mmCIF file of C-alpha atoms in Angstrom:
data_model
loop_
_atom_site.group_PDB
_atom_site.id
_atom_site.type_symbol
_atom_site.label_atom_id
_atom_site.label_comp_id
_atom_site.label_asym_id
_atom_site.label_seq_id
_atom_site.Cartn_x
_atom_site.Cartn_y
_atom_site.Cartn_z
ATOM 1 C CA MET A 178 -19.053 -49.346 44.624
ATOM 2 C CA ASN A 179 -20.733 -52.576 46.423
ATOM 3 C CA GLU A 180 -20.207 -50.867 49.979
ATOM 4 C CA LEU A 181 -23.666 -50.992 51.859
ATOM 5 C CA ALA A 182 -24.819 -48.406 53.934
ATOM 6 C CA THR A 183 -27.838 -49.562 56.121
ATOM 7 C CA ALA A 184 -28.637 -46.204 57.443
ATOM 8 C CA ASP A 185 -29.737 -44.437 54.497
ATOM 9 C CA VAL A 186 -32.088 -46.327 52.425
ATOM 10 C CA PRO A 187 -35.160 -48.283 53.681
ATOM 11 C CA GLY A 188 -36.039 -51.860 53.700
ATOM 12 C CA ARG A 189 -33.205 -53.492 54.168
ATOM 13 C CA THR A 190 -33.196 -55.261 56.978
ATOM 14 C CA ARG A 191 -35.287 -56.089 60.271
ATOM 15 C CA CYS A 192 -33.533 -52.810 62.167
ATOM 16 C CA ASP A 193 -34.121 -51.035 59.345
ATOM 17 C CA GLY A 194 -36.870 -48.764 60.839
ATOM 18 C CA PHE A 195 -34.106 -48.111 63.371
ATOM 19 C CA ALA A 196 -31.783 -47.151 60.584
ATOM 20 C CA VAL A 197 -34.673 -44.849 58.438
ATOM 21 C CA ARG A 198 -35.033 -42.797 61.641
ATOM 22 C CA ALA A 199 -31.015 -42.609 62.105
ATOM 23 C CA ALA A 200 -30.802 -41.241 58.215
ATOM 24 C CA LEU A 201 -33.562 -38.828 58.334
ATOM 25 C CA ARG A 202 -32.053 -37.356 61.949
ATOM 26 C CA ARG A 203 -28.894 -36.937 59.967
ATOM 27 C CA ALA A 204 -30.616 -35.506 57.207
ATOM 28 C CA ALA A 205 -33.170 -33.322 59.150
ATOM 29 C CA PRO A 206 -31.291 -29.744 58.387
ATOM 30 C CA ALA A 207 -31.087 -30.574 55.047
ATOM 31 C CA LEU A 208 -34.661 -31.124 55.052
ATOM 32 C CA ALA A 209 -35.405 -27.500 57.237
ATOM 33 C CA ALA A 210 -33.001 -25.377 54.391
ATOM 34 C CA PHE A 211 -34.930 -26.793 51.639
ATOM 35 C CA ALA A 212 -38.354 -26.624 53.499
ATOM 36 C CA ALA A 213 -37.689 -22.824 54.375
ATOM 37 C CA VAL A 214 -36.206 -21.931 50.327
ATOM 38 C CA ARG A 215 -39.042 -23.162 49.001
ATOM 39 C CA MET A 216 -41.531 -21.488 51.644
ATOM 40 C CA LEU A 217 -39.534 -17.978 50.958
ATOM 41 C CA GLY A 218 -40.402 -19.143 46.923
ATOM 42 C CA LEU A 219 -44.154 -20.092 47.986
ATOM 43 C CA ALA A 220 -44.570 -16.556 50.147
ATOM 44 C CA VAL A 221 -42.866 -14.146 46.739
ATOM 45 C CA LEU A 222 -45.217 -15.446 44.379
ATOM 46 C CA ALA A 223 -48.070 -15.435 47.028
ATOM 47 C CA VAL A 224 -47.741 -11.446 47.313
ATOM 48 C CA TRP A 225 -46.522 -11.281 43.898
ATOM 49 C CA SER A 226 -49.765 -13.043 42.693
ATOM 50 C CA ALA A 227 -52.278 -11.118 45.193
ATOM 51 C CA ALA A 228 -50.433 -7.805 43.647
ATOM 52 C CA ASN A 229 -50.624 -9.004 39.879
ATOM 53 C CA GLY A 230 -54.782 -9.807 40.780
ATOM 54 C CA LYS A 231 -53.884 -13.684 40.452
ATOM 55 C CA SER A 232 -53.825 -16.948 42.876
ATOM 56 C CA TRP A 233 -50.650 -18.452 43.503
ATOM 57 C CA HIS A 234 -52.674 -21.623 43.775
ATOM 58 C CA THR A 235 -54.264 -21.273 40.486
ATOM 59 C CA LEU A 236 -50.674 -21.088 39.279
ATOM 60 C CA LEU A 237 -49.554 -24.050 40.932
ATOM 61 C CA THR A 238 -52.089 -26.383 40.281
ATOM 62 C CA ALA A 239 -53.893 -25.494 37.219
ATOM 63 C CA ARG A 240 -51.896 -24.257 34.298
ATOM 64 C CA TRP A 241 -49.588 -25.484 31.800
ATOM 65 C CA ASP A 242 -48.678 -29.197 31.996
ATOM 66 C CA SER A 243 -50.661 -29.510 35.641
ATOM 67 C CA LEU A 244 -53.728 -29.129 33.535
ATOM 68 C CA TRP A 245 -52.781 -32.079 31.387
ATOM 69 C CA TYR A 246 -51.922 -34.511 34.072
ATOM 70 C CA THR A 247 -55.871 -33.441 35.613
ATOM 71 C CA ARG A 248 -57.480 -34.609 33.392
ATOM 72 C CA VAL A 249 -55.614 -37.758 32.961
ATOM 73 C CA ALA A 250 -55.832 -38.294 36.499
ATOM 74 C CA GLU A 251 -59.768 -37.292 36.350
ATOM 75 C CA GLN A 252 -60.675 -38.513 32.645
ATOM 76 C CA GLY A 253 -57.885 -41.545 31.448
ATOM 77 C CA TYR A 254 -56.036 -41.034 28.117
ATOM 78 C CA GLY A 255 -57.487 -40.131 24.817
ATOM 79 C CA TYR A 256 -57.930 -36.871 25.140
ATOM 80 C CA SER A 257 -56.346 -34.413 22.203
ATOM 81 C CA VAL A 258 -56.216 -30.934 21.281
ATOM 82 C CA GLN A 259 -55.728 -30.193 17.314
ATOM 83 C CA LEU A 260 -54.351 -26.753 16.489
ATOM 84 C CA ALA A 261 -54.926 -24.222 14.305
ATOM 85 C CA ASN A 262 -51.852 -25.363 12.377
ATOM 86 C CA GLY A 263 -52.729 -29.225 12.115
ATOM 87 C CA ASP A 264 -50.298 -29.909 15.250
ATOM 88 C CA VAL A 265 -51.873 -32.728 17.472
ATOM 89 C CA HIS A 266 -51.313 -32.203 21.261
ATOM 90 C CA SER A 267 -52.253 -35.814 22.254
ATOM 91 C CA ASN A 268 -52.208 -36.271 26.369
ATOM 92 C CA LEU A 269 -50.572 -39.555 25.826
ATOM 93 C CA ALA A 270 -47.876 -37.732 25.875
ATOM 94 C CA PHE A 271 -47.360 -37.464 29.892
ATOM 95 C CA PHE A 272 -46.580 -40.578 31.670
ATOM 96 C CA PRO A 273 -49.122 -42.064 34.593
ATOM 97 C CA LEU A 274 -47.451 -42.534 37.176
ATOM 98 C CA LEU A 275 -48.169 -38.929 38.741
ATOM 99 C CA PRO A 276 -52.099 -39.108 37.570
ATOM 100 C CA TRP A 277 -52.595 -41.891 39.346
ATOM 101 C CA LEU A 278 -50.743 -41.000 42.428
ATOM 102 C CA GLU A 279 -53.697 -37.860 42.027
ATOM 103 C CA ARG A 280 -56.393 -39.912 41.269
ATOM 104 C CA GLY A 281 -55.262 -42.134 44.577
ATOM 105 C CA LEU A 282 -55.052 -39.256 46.651
ATOM 106 C CA SER A 283 -58.187 -37.097 45.473
ATOM 107 C CA ALA A 284 -60.220 -41.056 46.211
ATOM 108 C CA LEU A 285 -59.266 -41.295 49.649
ATOM 109 C CA SER A 286 -59.289 -37.707 50.938
ATOM 110 C CA PRO A 287 -60.996 -34.755 50.220
ATOM 111 C CA LEU A 288 -58.554 -33.110 48.047
ATOM 112 C CA SER A 289 -59.448 -32.367 44.441
ATOM 113 C CA PRO A 290 -56.938 -34.295 41.901
ATOM 114 C CA ALA A 291 -55.298 -30.485 41.017
ATOM 115 C CA ASP A 292 -54.520 -30.268 44.349
ATOM 116 C CA ALA A 293 -53.388 -34.124 44.928
ATOM 117 C CA GLY A 294 -50.948 -33.226 42.400
ATOM 118 C CA MET A 295 -49.537 -30.282 44.248
ATOM 119 C CA VAL A 296 -49.486 -32.560 47.746
ATOM 120 C CA VAL A 297 -47.489 -35.008 45.410
ATOM 121 C CA ALA A 298 -45.089 -32.094 44.068
ATOM 122 C CA TRP A 299 -44.426 -31.529 47.804
ATOM 123 C CA LEU A 300 -44.070 -34.350 49.328
ATOM 124 C CA ALA A 301 -41.821 -35.845 46.893
ATOM 125 C CA SER A 302 -39.689 -32.550 46.355
ATOM 126 C CA LEU A 303 -38.934 -33.481 50.582
ATOM 127 C CA ALA A 304 -37.676 -36.806 49.923
ATOM 128 C CA ALA A 305 -35.930 -35.346 46.695
ATOM 129 C CA ALA A 306 -34.265 -33.611 49.225
ATOM 130 C CA TRP A 307 -33.763 -35.846 51.110
ATOM 131 C CA ALA A 308 -31.626 -38.375 48.639
ATOM 132 C CA LEU A 309 -29.961 -35.284 47.881
ATOM 133 C CA TYR A 310 -28.579 -35.102 51.409
ATOM 134 C CA ALA A 311 -27.486 -38.979 51.607
ATOM 135 C CA THR A 312 -25.365 -38.782 48.641
ATOM 136 C CA GLY A 313 -23.278 -35.660 48.901
ATOM 137 C CA GLU A 314 -23.389 -37.166 53.450
ATOM 138 C CA ARG A 315 -22.149 -40.043 51.645
ATOM 139 C CA LEU A 316 -19.794 -38.824 48.811
ATOM 140 C CA HIS A 317 -18.319 -35.232 51.100
ATOM 141 C CA GLY A 318 -19.808 -35.431 54.496
ATOM 142 C CA PRO A 319 -23.210 -34.017 55.631
ATOM 143 C CA GLY A 320 -22.024 -29.834 55.201
ATOM 144 C CA THR A 321 -22.186 -30.793 51.534
ATOM 145 C CA GLY A 322 -25.469 -32.619 52.026
ATOM 146 C CA VAL A 323 -27.055 -30.018 53.434
ATOM 147 C CA ALA A 324 -25.731 -27.432 50.959
ATOM 148 C CA LEU A 325 -26.912 -29.934 47.988
ATOM 149 C CA ALA A 326 -29.897 -29.852 48.694
ATOM 150 C CA ALA A 327 -30.644 -26.021 49.639
ATOM 151 C CA LEU A 328 -28.860 -25.205 46.412
ATOM 152 C CA TRP A 329 -31.237 -27.612 44.413
ATOM 153 C CA ALA A 330 -34.618 -26.007 46.615
ATOM 154 C CA ALA A 331 -32.770 -22.276 44.843
ATOM 155 C CA LEU A 332 -32.411 -23.201 41.607
ATOM 156 C CA PRO A 333 -34.127 -20.188 39.154
ATOM 157 C CA VAL A 334 -37.057 -22.494 38.070
ATOM 158 C CA GLY A 335 -37.452 -24.389 41.819
ATOM 159 C CA ILE A 336 -40.560 -22.784 42.035
ATOM 160 C CA VAL A 337 -41.643 -26.304 39.740
ATOM 161 C CA GLN A 338 -40.617 -28.079 42.593
ATOM 162 C CA SER A 339 -43.829 -26.745 44.461
ATOM 163 C CA MET A 340 -46.155 -27.300 41.141
ATOM 164 C CA ALA A 341 -48.339 -30.358 40.194
ATOM 165 C CA TYR A 342 -45.940 -31.391 38.161
ATOM 166 C CA SER A 343 -43.502 -34.167 38.122
ATOM 167 C CA GLU A 344 -40.223 -33.180 37.815
ATOM 168 C CA SER A 345 -40.045 -33.245 42.006
ATOM 169 C CA LEU A 346 -41.629 -36.898 41.545
ATOM 170 C CA PHE A 347 -38.968 -37.738 39.461
ATOM 171 C CA THR A 348 -36.015 -37.020 40.367
ATOM 172 C CA ALA A 349 -37.237 -38.221 43.980
ATOM 173 C CA LEU A 350 -37.513 -41.272 42.554
ATOM 174 C CA ALA A 351 -34.772 -41.057 39.965
ATOM 175 C CA ALA A 352 -31.858 -39.730 42.928
ATOM 176 C CA TRP A 353 -33.141 -42.728 45.192
ATOM 177 C CA GLY A 354 -32.713 -44.552 42.395
ATOM 178 C CA VAL A 355 -29.459 -43.300 41.787
ATOM 179 C CA TYR A 356 -28.605 -43.661 45.684
ATOM 180 C CA CYS A 357 -29.323 -47.433 45.532
ATOM 181 C CA VAL A 358 -26.915 -48.371 42.224
ATOM 182 C CA LEU A 359 -24.230 -46.121 44.681
ATOM 183 C CA THR A 360 -24.341 -48.159 47.276
ATOM 184 C CA GLY A 361 -25.270 -51.397 45.968
ATOM 185 C CA ARG A 362 -28.622 -51.979 46.153
ATOM 186 C CA TRP A 363 -29.479 -52.768 42.876
ATOM 187 C CA VAL A 364 -33.148 -54.407 43.290
ATOM 188 C CA TRP A 365 -33.834 -51.075 45.047
ATOM 189 C CA ALA A 366 -32.164 -49.346 42.240
ATOM 190 C CA GLY A 367 -34.135 -51.244 39.588
ATOM 191 C CA VAL A 368 -37.401 -50.861 41.200
ATOM 192 C CA LEU A 369 -37.229 -46.950 41.934
ATOM 193 C CA ALA A 370 -35.749 -46.884 37.803
ATOM 194 C CA SER A 371 -38.616 -48.915 36.826
ATOM 195 C CA LEU A 372 -41.027 -46.371 38.621
ATOM 196 C CA ALA A 373 -39.043 -42.961 37.222
ATOM 197 C CA GLY A 374 -39.151 -44.967 33.740
ATOM 198 C CA LEU A 375 -43.455 -44.646 34.831
ATOM 199 C CA THR A 376 -42.934 -40.576 35.714
ATOM 200 C CA ARG A 377 -41.078 -38.892 33.018
ATOM 201 C CA PRO A 378 -39.621 -39.702 29.372
ATOM 202 C CA VAL A 379 -35.738 -39.086 30.869
ATOM 203 C CA GLY A 380 -36.129 -41.744 33.228
ATOM 204 C CA ALA A 381 -33.986 -43.998 30.343
ATOM 205 C CA ALA A 382 -31.423 -41.950 32.655
ATOM 206 C CA VAL A 383 -31.797 -43.606 35.646
ATOM 207 C CA VAL A 384 -31.415 -46.947 33.624
ATOM 208 C CA ALA A 385 -28.290 -46.055 31.973
ATOM 209 C CA ALA A 386 -27.205 -45.074 35.390
ATOM 210 C CA LEU A 387 -28.063 -48.648 36.479
ATOM 211 C CA TRP A 388 -26.859 -50.536 33.206
ATOM 212 C CA ILE A 389 -23.804 -49.232 32.798
ATOM 213 C CA THR A 390 -22.443 -49.259 36.122
ATOM 214 C CA ALA A 391 -23.408 -52.997 36.755
ATOM 215 C CA ALA A 392 -21.582 -53.634 33.825
ATOM 216 C CA VAL A 393 -18.471 -51.771 34.206
ATOM 217 C CA THR A 394 -18.761 -53.892 38.003
ATOM 218 C CA VAL A 395 -19.017 -56.915 36.100
ATOM 219 C CA TRP A 396 -15.969 -56.121 33.990
ATOM 220 C CA ARG A 397 -14.066 -54.592 36.528
ATOM 221 C CA ALA A 398 -14.835 -57.880 38.132
ATOM 222 C CA ARG A 399 -13.980 -60.030 34.963
ATOM 223 C CA ALA A 400 -10.499 -57.835 34.647
ATOM 224 C CA GLY A 401 -9.262 -58.860 38.495
ATOM 225 C CA GLY A 402 -9.727 -62.785 37.868
ATOM 226 C CA ALA A 403 -13.349 -63.293 38.500
ATOM 227 C CA GLY A 404 -15.903 -64.470 36.285
ATOM 228 C CA TRP A 405 -18.961 -63.100 35.541
ATOM 229 C CA ARG A 406 -21.234 -65.850 37.398
ATOM 230 C CA ALA A 407 -18.346 -64.365 40.420
ATOM 231 C CA ALA A 408 -19.355 -61.480 40.062
ATOM 232 C CA LEU A 409 -23.085 -61.900 40.065
ATOM 233 C CA ARG A 410 -22.742 -63.570 43.226
ATOM 234 C CA GLU A 411 -20.853 -61.363 44.616
ATOM 235 C CA HIS A 412 -23.120 -58.085 43.461
ATOM 236 C CA ARG A 413 -26.615 -60.451 44.231
ATOM 237 C CA GLY A 414 -29.489 -58.782 43.261
ATOM 238 C CA MET A 415 -27.388 -57.030 40.347
ATOM 239 C CA LEU A 416 -29.135 -59.342 37.170
ATOM 240 C CA LEU A 417 -32.660 -58.836 38.869
ATOM 241 C CA GLY A 418 -32.434 -54.770 39.277
ATOM 242 C CA VAL A 419 -31.036 -54.855 35.541
ATOM 243 C CA LEU A 420 -34.297 -56.291 34.671
ATOM 244 C CA LEU A 421 -36.443 -54.153 36.537
ATOM 245 C CA ALA A 422 -35.122 -50.999 35.513
ATOM 246 C CA PRO A 423 -35.990 -50.602 32.248
ATOM 247 C CA LEU A 424 -39.886 -51.846 32.855
ATOM 248 C CA GLY A 425 -41.791 -48.932 33.287
ATOM 249 C CA TRP A 426 -40.209 -46.517 30.708
ATOM 250 C CA CYS A 427 -40.301 -49.453 28.196
ATOM 251 C CA GLY A 428 -44.381 -50.760 29.443
ATOM 252 C CA TYR A 429 -45.650 -47.470 28.807
ATOM 253 C CA PHE A 430 -43.761 -46.560 25.511
ATOM 254 C CA LEU A 431 -44.833 -49.890 24.305
ATOM 255 C CA TRP A 432 -48.480 -49.726 25.386
ATOM 256 C CA VAL A 433 -48.575 -46.245 23.789
ATOM 257 C CA GLY A 434 -47.658 -47.816 20.086
ATOM 258 C CA ALA A 435 -50.440 -50.413 20.820
ATOM 259 C CA GLN A 436 -53.147 -47.406 21.600
ATOM 260 C CA ARG A 437 -51.559 -45.910 18.087
ATOM 261 C CA GLY A 438 -51.214 -48.890 16.227
ATOM 262 C CA SER A 439 -47.475 -48.544 15.719
ATOM 263 C CA LEU A 440 -44.156 -48.777 17.635
ATOM 264 C CA THR A 441 -42.676 -45.859 17.661
ATOM 265 C CA GLY A 442 -46.582 -44.379 18.793
ATOM 266 C CA TYR A 443 -44.755 -42.283 21.497
ATOM 267 C CA LEU A 444 -42.470 -40.860 19.189
ATOM 268 C CA GLU A 445 -45.285 -39.858 17.232
ATOM 269 C CA VAL A 446 -47.194 -38.139 20.046
ATOM 270 C CA GLN A 447 -44.005 -36.138 21.030
ATOM 271 C CA GLY A 448 -43.682 -35.119 17.128
ATOM 272 C CA GLY A 449 -47.606 -33.831 17.575
ATOM 273 C CA TRP A 450 -46.408 -31.287 20.209
ATOM 274 C CA GLY A 451 -43.407 -30.441 18.337
ATOM 275 C CA ASN A 452 -40.549 -32.566 20.526
ATOM 276 C CA GLY A 453 -37.985 -35.004 19.907
ATOM 277 C CA PHE A 454 -34.460 -35.168 19.425
ATOM 278 C CA ASP A 455 -32.087 -33.746 16.868
ATOM 279 C CA GLY A 456 -28.900 -33.999 18.178
ATOM 280 C CA GLY A 457 -29.501 -30.250 19.215
ATOM 281 C CA LEU A 458 -29.838 -28.839 15.742
ATOM 282 C CA ALA A 459 -32.955 -26.691 16.159
ATOM 283 C CA PHE A 460 -31.940 -25.611 19.933
ATOM 284 C CA ALA A 461 -28.772 -24.015 18.187
ATOM 285 C CA SER A 462 -30.436 -22.773 15.364
ATOM 286 C CA PHE A 463 -32.295 -21.144 17.757
ATOM 287 C CA ILE A 464 -29.553 -19.775 19.906
ATOM 288 C CA GLY A 465 -28.273 -18.746 17.027
ATOM 289 C CA HIS A 466 -31.003 -16.689 15.921
ATOM 290 C CA GLN A 467 -31.213 -14.966 18.721
ATOM 291 C CA LEU A 468 -27.501 -13.651 18.712
ATOM 292 C CA SER A 469 -28.091 -12.717 15.207
ATOM 293 C CA GLY A 470 -31.036 -9.937 15.568
ATOM 294 C CA PRO A 471 -32.374 -7.700 18.383
ATOM 295 C CA ALA A 472 -32.535 -10.364 20.802
ATOM 296 C CA PHE A 473 -28.894 -10.657 21.372
ATOM 297 C CA ALA A 474 -28.508 -9.979 24.996
ATOM 298 C CA ALA A 475 -31.090 -13.203 25.277
ATOM 299 C CA GLY A 476 -28.806 -15.229 23.067
ATOM 300 C CA LEU A 477 -25.716 -14.535 24.429
ATOM 301 C CA GLY A 478 -27.059 -16.032 27.757
ATOM 302 C CA LEU A 479 -29.093 -18.846 26.874
ATOM 303 C CA LEU A 480 -24.905 -19.606 25.289
ATOM 304 C CA VAL A 481 -23.392 -18.682 28.322
ATOM 305 C CA GLY A 482 -25.800 -21.100 30.328
ATOM 306 C CA VAL A 483 -25.334 -23.960 28.549
ATOM 307 C CA GLY A 484 -21.286 -23.582 29.145
ATOM 308 C CA LEU A 485 -21.791 -23.217 32.556
ATOM 309 C CA VAL A 486 -23.875 -26.682 33.152
ATOM 310 C CA ILE A 487 -21.440 -28.505 30.412
ATOM 311 C CA TRP A 488 -18.706 -26.976 32.749
ATOM 312 C CA LEU A 489 -19.985 -28.436 35.839
ATOM 313 C CA TYR A 490 -20.594 -31.312 34.435
ATOM 314 C CA VAL A 491 -17.129 -31.387 33.023
ATOM 315 C CA HIS A 492 -15.927 -30.063 36.057
ATOM 316 C CA GLY A 493 -17.735 -33.350 38.256
ATOM 317 C CA VAL A 494 -16.308 -35.850 35.956
ATOM 318 C CA ARG A 495 -12.808 -34.548 36.656
ATOM 319 C CA ARG A 496 -13.249 -34.488 40.542
ATOM 320 C CA GLY A 497 -13.998 -38.030 40.053
ATOM 321 C CA GLN A 498 -17.758 -38.181 40.378
ATOM 322 C CA PRO A 499 -19.014 -41.442 40.631
ATOM 323 C CA LEU A 500 -19.977 -43.336 37.640
ATOM 324 C CA PRO A 501 -24.149 -43.747 38.444
ATOM 325 C CA LEU A 502 -24.024 -39.981 39.298
ATOM 326 C CA ALA A 503 -22.397 -39.292 35.940
ATOM 327 C CA VAL A 504 -23.503 -41.040 33.742
ATOM 328 C CA TYR A 505 -27.368 -40.247 35.384
ATOM 329 C CA GLY A 506 -26.452 -36.104 35.398
ATOM 330 C CA GLY A 507 -24.553 -36.402 31.881
ATOM 331 C CA THR A 508 -27.819 -38.374 30.385
ATOM 332 C CA VAL A 509 -29.981 -35.903 32.057
ATOM 333 C CA LEU A 510 -27.896 -33.074 30.627
ATOM 334 C CA LEU A 511 -27.607 -34.451 26.849
ATOM 335 C CA LEU A 512 -31.236 -35.305 26.346
ATOM 336 C CA ALA A 513 -32.184 -31.854 27.534
ATOM 337 C CA LEU A 514 -30.601 -30.096 25.704
ATOM 338 C CA THR A 515 -30.821 -32.268 22.383
ATOM 339 C CA ALA A 516 -34.511 -32.368 22.858
ATOM 340 C CA LYS A 517 -36.358 -29.836 20.249
ATOM 341 C CA GLY A 518 -39.085 -28.064 20.928
ATOM 342 C CA TYR A 519 -40.081 -25.276 23.320
ATOM 343 C CA PHE A 520 -36.751 -23.980 24.502
ATOM 344 C CA GLY A 521 -38.127 -22.337 27.176
ATOM 345 C CA SER A 522 -39.015 -26.124 29.134
ATOM 346 C CA LYS A 523 -35.066 -25.884 29.140
ATOM 347 C CA PRO A 524 -33.852 -25.058 32.572
ATOM 348 C CA ARG A 525 -37.172 -27.338 33.515
ATOM 349 C CA LEU A 526 -35.974 -30.354 31.971
ATOM 350 C CA MET A 527 -32.740 -30.066 33.562
ATOM 351 C CA LEU A 528 -34.202 -29.707 36.769
ATOM 352 C CA PRO A 529 -33.051 -33.035 38.009
ATOM 353 C CA ALA A 530 -29.489 -32.755 36.762
ATOM 354 C CA TYR A 531 -28.448 -32.409 40.467
ATOM 355 C CA PRO A 532 -25.513 -33.902 40.345
ATOM 356 C CA LEU A 533 -24.608 -31.233 38.247
ATOM 357 C CA LEU A 534 -24.717 -29.013 41.552
ATOM 358 C CA LEU A 535 -22.171 -31.197 43.900
ATOM 359 C CA PRO A 536 -18.978 -29.485 43.222
ATOM 360 C CA LEU A 537 -20.495 -26.571 44.139
ATOM 361 C CA ALA A 538 -22.037 -27.936 47.332
ATOM 362 C CA ALA A 539 -18.747 -29.162 48.213
ATOM 363 C CA GLY A 540 -17.297 -25.905 47.904
ATOM 364 C CA LEU A 541 -19.523 -24.064 49.648
ATOM 365 C CA ALA A 542 -18.910 -27.044 52.580
ATOM 366 C CA ARG A 543 -15.664 -25.594 52.947
ATOM 367 C CA TRP A 544 -16.177 -22.706 53.286
ATOM 368 C CA ARG A 545 -17.249 -21.044 57.096
ATOM 369 C CA PRO A 546 -20.804 -21.674 57.505
ATOM 370 C CA VAL A 547 -21.587 -17.689 57.744
ATOM 371 C CA ARG A 548 -20.048 -16.729 54.605
ATOM 372 C CA SER A 549 -22.110 -20.445 52.976
ATOM 373 C CA TRP A 550 -25.049 -19.401 53.945
ATOM 374 C CA LEU A 551 -25.241 -15.105 53.000
ATOM 375 C CA VAL A 552 -24.728 -17.283 49.526
ATOM 376 C CA ILE A 553 -27.392 -19.520 49.618
ATOM 377 C CA GLY A 554 -29.626 -16.849 51.045
ATOM 378 C CA VAL A 555 -29.286 -14.365 48.476
ATOM 379 C CA VAL A 556 -29.580 -17.145 45.619
ATOM 380 C CA ALA A 557 -32.959 -18.329 47.324
ATOM 381 C CA VAL A 558 -34.244 -14.453 46.891
ATOM 382 C CA GLY A 559 -32.969 -14.568 43.274
ATOM 383 C CA SER A 560 -34.565 -17.907 42.857
ATOM 384 C CA ALA A 561 -37.944 -16.771 44.814
ATOM 385 C CA VAL A 562 -38.217 -13.426 42.794
ATOM 386 C CA TYR A 563 -37.338 -14.886 39.524
ATOM 387 C CA GLY A 564 -40.091 -18.038 40.336
ATOM 388 C CA ALA A 565 -43.002 -15.359 40.710
ATOM 389 C CA PHE A 566 -41.853 -13.204 37.964
ATOM 390 C CA TRP A 567 -41.964 -16.484 35.963
ATOM 391 C CA LEU A 568 -45.463 -18.119 36.963
ATOM 392 C CA ASN A 569 -46.683 -14.997 36.956
ATOM 393 C CA GLY A 570 -45.174 -14.138 33.475
ATOM 394 C CA SER A 571 -44.384 -16.875 30.849
ATOM 395 C CA GLY A 572 -44.281 -19.949 33.263
ATOM 396 C CA PRO A 573 -43.212 -23.406 32.286
ATOM 397 C CA PRO A 574 -44.803 -25.024 29.741
#
């Protein structure tokens, strides 16, 4: 757990520039595969949108949540909409890092905040693909790293990675943060966890991965006869990383509470959107309603999908997935499945749960290259078609 691999994460030693370039060269096939899958998705979206008389650019930058992020970037917080049923949608529900980056990039360039958000998403998705490659390479070899990045790009909702949404930015920060935990870079892990916590509520998953791994590391050291002080001396920076990790998430949560005059202010904001956590009761009720009505096929598909993601998680844990990945992936999955609200958003909420794909990537890496890339190509085409259909229809609110 405390083994350090200086070639994979920037910022460790004076020769890190060389190490980063070497790591980037190794990751180049994964980044190329990721970019090819996403470019295919964008090409199909452009053709499909033109046939429907719509703009692919508008669909990526000025629909659904991207409008809320852009408004925060342009006007700050304090905007809300009251619906006919009395619900209040406040922009305090949207964490600030993406709007900050949109505002900063648009101030330094000719880009509008909306276009800046799309550029941030595209660059962040490449950073996330690099982190996925580094993770797969470390655990199972280069082939797994390439397959993991390509599979993540080819998810059915992969088009969200190219939208002015926060999923790509969050996944990049989370994946590098978890990788730093995996390699014992505790301070970097804490910084990245804090930034992930400023990006999405599920940033708590990165904090959990760091805290639980740190606790288990200290416990194992004590079980081996060393005291906790000796464990902290051996794992330098662990305590600082643990302290830094929750600052972003807790800071925004407390700031919203101060704005609302209530310690639970952020939960009240989410309640106004119809969101929150009920242990999965609302989602189970929704699936049950689908199964008992004319939408039986859709309900059955949902049930199979939930079973599949749970199986992937359990399978990865049984295969010995490292603790930081198991905790992070399990927390993202738990939060997504137990949240109430608009159930069409659940696939998007699970987009950052890349550890679920590790067993599939490792399996593909063992196949002959022609066979594995044929499978990835078929999945990528399906993802591109579905993404174009989805955005030109109900979309990912």
